Amino acid sequence: MYTTLKEVTRKAEELNYTVGAFNAHNLEMLPDMIRAAKEQGSSIIIQTSVDTAKYIGHENLVAVCKSMATKEMVDVALHLDHAKNFDDIKEAIDKGYTSVMFDGSSLPFKENIIKTSIVVKYAHKFGVSVEGELGTIGGTEEGIHVDEDKKVYTDPKDAIVFVEATGVDALAVAIGTNHGQYKSKTEVNVPLLKEIDAVVDVPLVIHGGTGVKETDIPELINNGIRKFNVGTELLVAWTKTAKETFGETKETKSLRHNIIPCNQAVKEIVKHKINIFMNKNE
Ligand code: 13P
């Protein structure tokens, strides 16, 4: 079923697992990401940045997610990642995304509340879920770099006020993770996550999932993480494989011979992550 973030995270909360939210970087990799979820018997959140949505076309992304959700009988939510302005959010909602993130994390607290509330009001009219963010997550997102010393961790007291005032369906927390960290692993602040989870009752979201140690994931799940973002790891696997296949290819060889292994590499990572996210190894 083509569904929402709210619905897939509700089920995850009931059964104590987390839903993988995987960034699609091109249309080629998308079907295999959804097939991976089907093979693992899991729901999936497909997410794109604003720029990727414009590059592929919102309607094309919606069409593929909808048709595959029906054909493969998988719960698929399509989410707009890190949108910073209302027009981009409105466009995604109007064109059929089922979930959006308004990232007001760099704004003053009150402004973040006001702008997130406007998004929630609009999105909820169409049954679309909204993720908000408090605190700053390090690293690079679509070329915007957040320096290590500018990182602000999520304050649990602010989280209570923010969730209550905005009505968001999920909250991205800054607990030490970084976007785009794939050469090393981060130290997540689990005590802070516990504090936030104790006072806030919406699903919590991890950004920068590539840089999280896989051995830390069960503890994050046990402390309220219901959406787990992974992007860079997929991007790196696709690109590395493409370098190999395209590097060796004859120019007249059918493209699919070079692209199928790239999609396959992404599929294997999505399957592997979902296996951990579903707590299958417990
Ligand atoms: P990574 O690219 O570091 O896995 O982070 C993905 C993410 O959080 C997207 O918002």
mmCIF file of C-alpha atoms and ligand atoms in Angstrom:
data_model
loop_
_atom_site.group_PDB
_atom_site.id
_atom_site.type_symbol
_atom_site.label_atom_id
_atom_site.label_comp_id
_atom_site.label_asym_id
_atom_site.label_seq_id
_atom_site.Cartn_x
_atom_site.Cartn_y
_atom_site.Cartn_z
ATOM 1 C CA MET A 1 0.000 0.000 0.000
ATOM 2 C CA TYR A 2 1.149 3.546 -0.763
ATOM 3 C CA THR A 3 1.002 5.033 2.719
ATOM 4 C CA THR A 4 2.311 7.661 5.140
ATOM 5 C CA LEU A 5 5.205 8.042 7.559
ATOM 6 C CA LYS A 6 2.682 8.273 10.386
ATOM 7 C CA GLU A 7 1.194 4.895 9.523
ATOM 8 C CA VAL A 8 4.461 2.983 9.034
ATOM 9 C CA THR A 9 6.000 4.393 12.209
ATOM 10 C CA ARG A 10 2.834 3.592 14.192
ATOM 11 C CA LYS A 11 3.263 -0.082 13.319
ATOM 12 C CA ALA A 12 6.976 0.112 14.148
ATOM 13 C CA GLU A 13 6.131 1.540 17.565
ATOM 14 C CA GLU A 14 3.682 -1.295 18.265
ATOM 15 C CA LEU A 15 6.206 -3.993 17.427
ATOM 16 C CA ASN A 16 9.404 -2.174 18.502
ATOM 17 C CA TYR A 17 11.349 -1.868 15.295
ATOM 18 C CA THR A 18 12.452 1.043 13.101
ATOM 19 C CA VAL A 19 11.534 1.820 9.510
ATOM 20 C CA GLY A 20 14.389 2.364 7.069
ATOM 21 C CA ALA A 21 14.165 5.678 5.245
ATOM 22 C CA PHE A 22 16.459 5.358 2.266
ATOM 23 C CA ASN A 23 17.480 8.252 0.028
ATOM 24 C CA ALA A 24 16.892 7.533 -3.652
ATOM 25 C CA HIS A 25 19.521 9.386 -5.663
ATOM 26 C CA ASN A 26 18.249 8.416 -9.095
ATOM 27 C CA LEU A 27 15.281 6.602 -10.608
ATOM 28 C CA GLU A 28 17.375 3.586 -11.577
ATOM 29 C CA MET A 29 17.934 2.432 -8.008
ATOM 30 C CA LEU A 30 14.367 2.947 -6.817
ATOM 31 C CA PRO A 31 12.631 -0.322 -7.884
ATOM 32 C CA ASP A 32 15.338 -2.454 -6.280
ATOM 33 C CA MET A 33 15.053 -0.498 -3.030
ATOM 34 C CA ILE A 34 11.354 -1.377 -2.852
ATOM 35 C CA ARG A 35 12.021 -4.985 -3.893
ATOM 36 C CA ALA A 36 14.519 -5.213 -1.023
ATOM 37 C CA ALA A 37 11.794 -4.210 1.441
ATOM 38 C CA LYS A 38 9.432 -6.760 -0.064
ATOM 39 C CA GLU A 39 12.003 -9.541 0.267
ATOM 40 C CA GLN A 40 12.511 -8.604 3.921
ATOM 41 C CA GLY A 41 8.773 -8.402 4.624
ATOM 42 C CA SER A 42 9.136 -4.782 5.729
ATOM 43 C CA SER A 43 7.653 -1.395 5.029
ATOM 44 C CA ILE A 44 9.967 1.245 3.563
ATOM 45 C CA ILE A 45 10.247 5.005 3.415
ATOM 46 C CA ILE A 46 11.715 6.281 0.159
ATOM 47 C CA GLN A 47 13.028 9.791 0.559
ATOM 48 C CA THR A 48 14.459 12.368 -1.792
ATOM 49 C CA SER A 49 15.991 15.775 -1.364
ATOM 50 C CA VAL A 50 14.197 18.703 -2.987
ATOM 51 C CA ASP A 51 16.806 18.810 -5.749
ATOM 52 C CA THR A 52 16.537 15.087 -6.492
ATOM 53 C CA ALA A 53 12.737 15.382 -6.614
ATOM 54 C CA LYS A 54 13.099 18.144 -9.197
ATOM 55 C CA TYR A 55 15.715 16.179 -11.150
ATOM 56 C CA ILE A 56 13.668 12.966 -11.373
ATOM 57 C CA GLY A 57 10.252 14.650 -11.343
ATOM 58 C CA HIS A 58 7.899 14.402 -8.375
ATOM 59 C CA GLU A 59 5.176 12.730 -10.449
ATOM 60 C CA ASN A 60 7.610 10.067 -11.686
ATOM 61 C CA LEU A 61 8.690 9.236 -8.140
ATOM 62 C CA VAL A 62 5.090 9.101 -6.951
ATOM 63 C CA ALA A 63 4.099 6.887 -9.903
ATOM 64 C CA VAL A 64 6.865 4.339 -9.287
ATOM 65 C CA CYS A 65 6.280 4.201 -5.516
ATOM 66 C CA LYS A 66 2.528 3.845 -5.952
ATOM 67 C CA SER A 67 2.647 1.195 -8.644
ATOM 68 C CA MET A 68 5.310 -0.867 -6.893
ATOM 69 C CA ALA A 69 3.566 -0.601 -3.519
ATOM 70 C CA THR A 70 0.478 -2.117 -5.154
ATOM 71 C CA LYS A 71 2.209 -4.684 -7.345
ATOM 72 C CA GLU A 72 4.720 -5.873 -4.742
ATOM 73 C CA MET A 73 2.268 -5.503 -1.824
ATOM 74 C CA VAL A 74 4.727 -3.450 0.251
ATOM 75 C CA ASP A 75 3.936 -0.454 2.454
ATOM 76 C CA VAL A 76 5.789 2.451 0.836
ATOM 77 C CA ALA A 77 5.825 6.053 2.058
ATOM 78 C CA LEU A 78 7.386 8.763 -0.110
ATOM 79 C CA HIS A 79 9.044 11.489 1.949
ATOM 80 C CA LEU A 80 10.628 14.852 1.098
ATOM 81 C CA ASP A 81 13.880 15.150 3.042
ATOM 82 C CA HIS A 82 15.188 18.440 4.547
ATOM 83 C CA ALA A 83 12.905 20.916 2.805
ATOM 84 C CA LYS A 84 13.562 24.440 3.985
ATOM 85 C CA ASN A 85 10.887 26.381 2.211
ATOM 86 C CA PHE A 86 7.144 26.158 2.024
ATOM 87 C CA ASP A 87 6.880 26.235 -1.784
ATOM 88 C CA ASP A 88 8.985 23.076 -2.120
ATOM 89 C CA ILE A 89 6.841 21.367 0.505
ATOM 90 C CA LYS A 90 3.602 22.457 -1.127
ATOM 91 C CA GLU A 91 4.809 21.190 -4.507
ATOM 92 C CA ALA A 92 5.669 17.749 -3.094
ATOM 93 C CA ILE A 93 2.319 17.473 -1.300
ATOM 94 C CA ASP A 94 0.337 18.690 -4.288
ATOM 95 C CA LYS A 95 2.106 16.160 -6.522
ATOM 96 C CA GLY A 96 1.462 13.182 -4.252
ATOM 97 C CA TYR A 97 4.249 12.755 -1.658
ATOM 98 C CA THR A 98 2.800 11.261 1.532
ATOM 99 C CA SER A 99 5.296 12.770 3.946
ATOM 100 C CA VAL A 100 7.495 15.863 4.208
ATOM 101 C CA MET A 101 10.243 17.137 6.455
ATOM 102 C CA PHE A 102 10.357 20.811 7.274
ATOM 103 C CA ASP A 103 13.887 21.493 8.432
ATOM 104 C CA GLY A 104 13.759 24.677 10.475
ATOM 105 C CA SER A 105 16.657 23.554 12.649
ATOM 106 C CA SER A 106 18.854 26.500 11.688
ATOM 107 C CA LEU A 107 16.128 29.019 12.585
ATOM 108 C CA PRO A 108 15.611 30.602 16.003
ATOM 109 C CA PHE A 109 13.445 28.279 18.147
ATOM 110 C CA LYS A 110 10.249 30.363 17.930
ATOM 111 C CA GLU A 111 10.544 30.801 14.176
ATOM 112 C CA ASN A 112 11.107 27.052 13.762
ATOM 113 C CA ILE A 113 7.865 26.464 15.718
ATOM 114 C CA ILE A 114 5.871 28.990 13.686
ATOM 115 C CA LYS A 115 7.089 27.782 10.282
ATOM 116 C CA THR A 116 6.773 24.088 11.166
ATOM 117 C CA SER A 117 3.204 24.705 12.410
ATOM 118 C CA ILE A 118 2.257 26.279 9.072
ATOM 119 C CA VAL A 119 3.586 23.197 7.254
ATOM 120 C CA VAL A 120 1.725 20.848 9.615
ATOM 121 C CA LYS A 121 -1.536 22.724 9.094
ATOM 122 C CA TYR A 122 -1.216 22.502 5.308
ATOM 123 C CA ALA A 123 0.057 18.886 5.168
ATOM 124 C CA HIS A 124 -2.533 17.478 7.549
ATOM 125 C CA LYS A 125 -5.363 18.797 5.371
ATOM 126 C CA PHE A 126 -4.163 16.279 2.778
ATOM 127 C CA GLY A 127 -3.375 13.460 5.219
ATOM 128 C CA VAL A 128 0.373 14.016 4.690
ATOM 129 C CA SER A 129 2.760 13.425 7.613
ATOM 130 C CA VAL A 130 5.323 15.967 8.804
ATOM 131 C CA GLU A 131 8.765 15.480 10.339
ATOM 132 C CA GLY A 132 10.326 18.433 12.166
ATOM 133 C CA GLU A 133 13.891 18.912 13.406
ATOM 134 C CA LEU A 134 15.360 20.379 16.557
ATOM 135 C CA GLY A 135 19.078 20.851 17.027
ATOM 136 C CA THR A 136 21.583 20.556 14.191
ATOM 137 C CA ILE A 137 22.912 17.413 12.634
ATOM 138 C CA GLY A 138 26.503 17.690 11.449
ATOM 139 C CA GLY A 139 27.945 16.995 8.028
ATOM 140 C CA THR A 140 26.813 17.880 4.546
ATOM 141 C CA GLU A 141 23.320 17.873 3.127
ATOM 142 C CA GLU A 142 22.965 18.794 -0.561
ATOM 143 C CA GLY A 143 26.147 20.821 -0.383
ATOM 144 C CA ILE A 144 25.321 22.740 2.819
ATOM 145 C CA HIS A 145 28.017 22.042 5.372
ATOM 146 C CA VAL A 146 27.420 22.076 9.131
ATOM 147 C CA ASP A 147 30.667 22.534 11.079
ATOM 148 C CA GLU A 148 31.367 20.306 14.036
ATOM 149 C CA ASP A 149 31.558 23.306 16.422
ATOM 150 C CA LYS A 150 28.185 24.644 15.218
ATOM 151 C CA LYS A 151 26.383 21.431 16.112
ATOM 152 C CA VAL A 152 23.603 21.901 18.682
ATOM 153 C CA TYR A 153 22.185 18.852 20.427
ATOM 154 C CA THR A 154 18.421 18.539 20.872
ATOM 155 C CA ASP A 155 17.278 19.919 24.230
ATOM 156 C CA PRO A 156 14.589 17.631 25.764
ATOM 157 C CA LYS A 157 12.754 20.621 27.286
ATOM 158 C CA ASP A 158 12.591 22.316 23.877
ATOM 159 C CA ALA A 159 11.441 19.032 22.346
ATOM 160 C CA ILE A 160 8.375 18.938 24.628
ATOM 161 C CA VAL A 161 7.380 22.485 23.654
ATOM 162 C CA PHE A 162 8.135 21.959 19.946
ATOM 163 C CA VAL A 163 6.129 18.747 19.575
ATOM 164 C CA GLU A 164 3.177 20.121 21.524
ATOM 165 C CA ALA A 165 3.108 23.467 19.697
ATOM 166 C CA THR A 166 3.614 22.188 16.135
ATOM 167 C CA GLY A 167 1.725 18.868 16.055
ATOM 168 C CA VAL A 168 4.526 17.149 14.069
ATOM 169 C CA ASP A 169 4.190 13.420 13.369
ATOM 170 C CA ALA A 170 7.900 12.701 13.904
ATOM 171 C CA LEU A 171 10.897 14.504 15.334
ATOM 172 C CA ALA A 172 14.469 14.390 13.985
ATOM 173 C CA VAL A 173 16.866 14.516 16.915
ATOM 174 C CA ALA A 174 20.441 15.769 17.028
ATOM 175 C CA ILE A 175 22.279 13.298 19.233
ATOM 176 C CA GLY A 176 25.720 13.284 17.654
ATOM 177 C CA THR A 177 25.097 11.905 14.164
ATOM 178 C CA ASN A 178 26.467 13.505 10.997
ATOM 179 C CA HIS A 179 25.244 13.452 7.423
ATOM 180 C CA GLY A 180 27.597 11.883 4.917
ATOM 181 C CA GLN A 181 29.925 10.170 7.423
ATOM 182 C CA TYR A 182 30.964 6.922 5.748
ATOM 183 C CA LYS A 183 34.687 6.624 6.430
ATOM 184 C CA SER A 184 34.311 6.535 10.207
ATOM 185 C CA LYS A 185 31.564 5.929 12.775
ATOM 186 C CA THR A 186 30.070 8.354 15.266
ATOM 187 C CA GLU A 187 29.465 8.183 19.017
ATOM 188 C CA VAL A 188 25.728 8.565 19.533
ATOM 189 C CA ASN A 189 24.553 10.184 22.744
ATOM 190 C CA VAL A 190 22.224 7.449 23.990
ATOM 191 C CA PRO A 191 21.596 9.042 27.433
ATOM 192 C CA LEU A 192 20.305 12.179 25.658
ATOM 193 C CA LEU A 193 18.097 10.066 23.385
ATOM 194 C CA LYS A 194 16.647 8.359 26.473
ATOM 195 C CA GLU A 195 15.863 11.748 28.011
ATOM 196 C CA ILE A 196 14.099 12.928 24.860
ATOM 197 C CA ASP A 197 12.190 9.670 24.425
ATOM 198 C CA ALA A 198 10.981 9.857 28.029
ATOM 199 C CA VAL A 199 9.292 13.229 27.545
ATOM 200 C CA VAL A 200 8.102 13.205 23.928
ATOM 201 C CA ASP A 201 5.614 10.751 22.495
ATOM 202 C CA VAL A 202 6.117 11.109 18.729
ATOM 203 C CA PRO A 203 8.359 8.751 16.736
ATOM 204 C CA LEU A 204 11.987 9.904 16.752
ATOM 205 C CA VAL A 205 14.198 10.031 13.665
ATOM 206 C CA ILE A 206 17.908 9.376 13.151
ATOM 207 C CA HIS A 207 19.667 11.322 10.425
ATOM 208 C CA GLY A 208 23.128 10.433 9.180
ATOM 209 C CA GLY A 209 22.467 6.710 9.510
ATOM 210 C CA THR A 210 25.484 5.788 7.383
ATOM 211 C CA GLY A 211 27.784 6.894 10.199
ATOM 212 C CA VAL A 212 25.990 4.975 12.960
ATOM 213 C CA LYS A 213 27.615 1.775 14.232
ATOM 214 C CA GLU A 214 25.337 -1.142 13.417
ATOM 215 C CA THR A 215 25.881 -2.510 16.909
ATOM 216 C CA ASP A 216 24.299 0.697 18.320
ATOM 217 C CA ILE A 217 21.093 0.322 16.317
ATOM 218 C CA PRO A 218 19.158 -2.033 18.672
ATOM 219 C CA GLU A 219 19.648 0.418 21.557
ATOM 220 C CA LEU A 220 18.425 3.311 19.413
ATOM 221 C CA ILE A 221 15.338 1.278 18.501
ATOM 222 C CA ASN A 222 14.690 0.490 22.155
ATOM 223 C CA ASN A 223 14.723 4.222 22.872
ATOM 224 C CA GLY A 224 12.166 5.473 20.388
ATOM 225 C CA ILE A 225 13.901 5.684 16.999
ATOM 226 C CA ARG A 226 11.173 4.726 14.498
ATOM 227 C CA LYS A 227 12.605 6.205 11.296
ATOM 228 C CA PHE A 228 16.230 5.569 10.416
ATOM 229 C CA ASN A 229 17.730 7.525 7.506
ATOM 230 C CA VAL A 230 20.395 6.006 5.290
ATOM 231 C CA GLY A 231 21.640 7.833 2.214
ATOM 232 C CA THR A 232 25.383 8.085 1.679
ATOM 233 C CA GLU A 233 26.037 4.363 1.987
ATOM 234 C CA LEU A 234 23.717 3.725 -0.978
ATOM 235 C CA LEU A 235 25.212 6.548 -3.002
ATOM 236 C CA VAL A 236 28.756 5.308 -2.442
ATOM 237 C CA ALA A 237 27.875 1.705 -3.334
ATOM 238 C CA TRP A 238 26.099 2.729 -6.544
ATOM 239 C CA THR A 239 28.913 5.037 -7.630
ATOM 240 C CA LYS A 240 31.721 2.584 -6.804
ATOM 241 C CA THR A 241 30.008 -0.163 -8.774
ATOM 242 C CA ALA A 242 29.294 2.207 -11.664
ATOM 243 C CA LYS A 243 32.974 3.164 -11.822
ATOM 244 C CA GLU A 244 33.879 -0.497 -12.172
ATOM 245 C CA THR A 245 31.232 -1.448 -14.710
ATOM 246 C CA PHE A 246 31.372 1.692 -16.827
ATOM 247 C CA GLY A 247 35.164 1.788 -16.568
ATOM 248 C CA GLU A 248 35.420 -1.560 -18.312
ATOM 249 C CA THR A 249 32.489 -1.378 -20.700
ATOM 250 C CA LYS A 250 32.383 -1.298 -24.483
ATOM 251 C CA GLU A 251 30.452 1.791 -25.569
ATOM 252 C CA THR A 252 28.050 -0.326 -27.595
ATOM 253 C CA LYS A 253 27.156 -2.619 -24.690
ATOM 254 C CA SER A 254 23.567 -2.284 -23.470
ATOM 255 C CA LEU A 255 23.461 0.099 -20.522
ATOM 256 C CA ARG A 256 21.530 -2.281 -18.349
ATOM 257 C CA HIS A 257 24.575 -4.579 -18.036
ATOM 258 C CA ASN A 258 26.400 -1.727 -16.315
ATOM 259 C CA ILE A 259 23.483 -0.399 -14.277
ATOM 260 C CA ILE A 260 21.955 -3.612 -12.925
ATOM 261 C CA PRO A 261 25.030 -4.371 -10.723
ATOM 262 C CA CYS A 262 24.827 -0.817 -9.282
ATOM 263 C CA ASN A 263 21.171 -1.278 -8.348
ATOM 264 C CA GLN A 264 21.984 -4.723 -6.976
ATOM 265 C CA ALA A 265 24.648 -3.234 -4.687
ATOM 266 C CA VAL A 266 22.064 -0.787 -3.313
ATOM 267 C CA LYS A 267 19.515 -3.570 -2.885
ATOM 268 C CA GLU A 268 21.929 -5.670 -0.804
ATOM 269 C CA ILE A 269 22.595 -2.740 1.559
ATOM 270 C CA VAL A 270 18.884 -1.966 1.961
ATOM 271 C CA LYS A 271 18.188 -5.641 2.743
ATOM 272 C CA HIS A 272 21.048 -5.771 5.228
ATOM 273 C CA LYS A 273 19.938 -2.586 7.028
ATOM 274 C CA ILE A 274 16.292 -3.665 7.163
ATOM 275 C CA ASN A 275 17.389 -6.919 8.734
ATOM 276 C CA ILE A 276 18.917 -4.937 11.601
ATOM 277 C CA PHE A 277 16.056 -2.413 11.718
ATOM 278 C CA MET A 278 13.504 -5.212 12.130
ATOM 279 C CA ASN A 279 15.423 -6.594 15.104
ATOM 280 C CA LYS A 280 15.639 -9.901 13.267
ATOM 281 C CA ASN A 281 18.967 -10.762 14.869
ATOM 282 C CA GLU A 282 17.666 -10.609 18.413
HETATM 283 P P1 13P B 1 23.535 9.664 5.505
HETATM 284 O O1 13P B 1 23.637 10.099 4.065
HETATM 285 O O2 13P B 1 24.677 10.127 6.317
HETATM 286 O O3 13P B 1 23.256 8.207 5.644
HETATM 287 O O4 13P B 1 22.253 10.441 6.097
HETATM 288 C C1 13P B 1 21.024 10.348 5.441
HETATM 289 C C2 13P B 1 20.070 11.327 6.009
HETATM 290 O O5 13P B 1 19.992 11.536 7.201
HETATM 291 C C3 13P B 1 19.194 12.050 5.080
HETATM 292 O O6 13P B 1 18.503 13.079 5.699
#
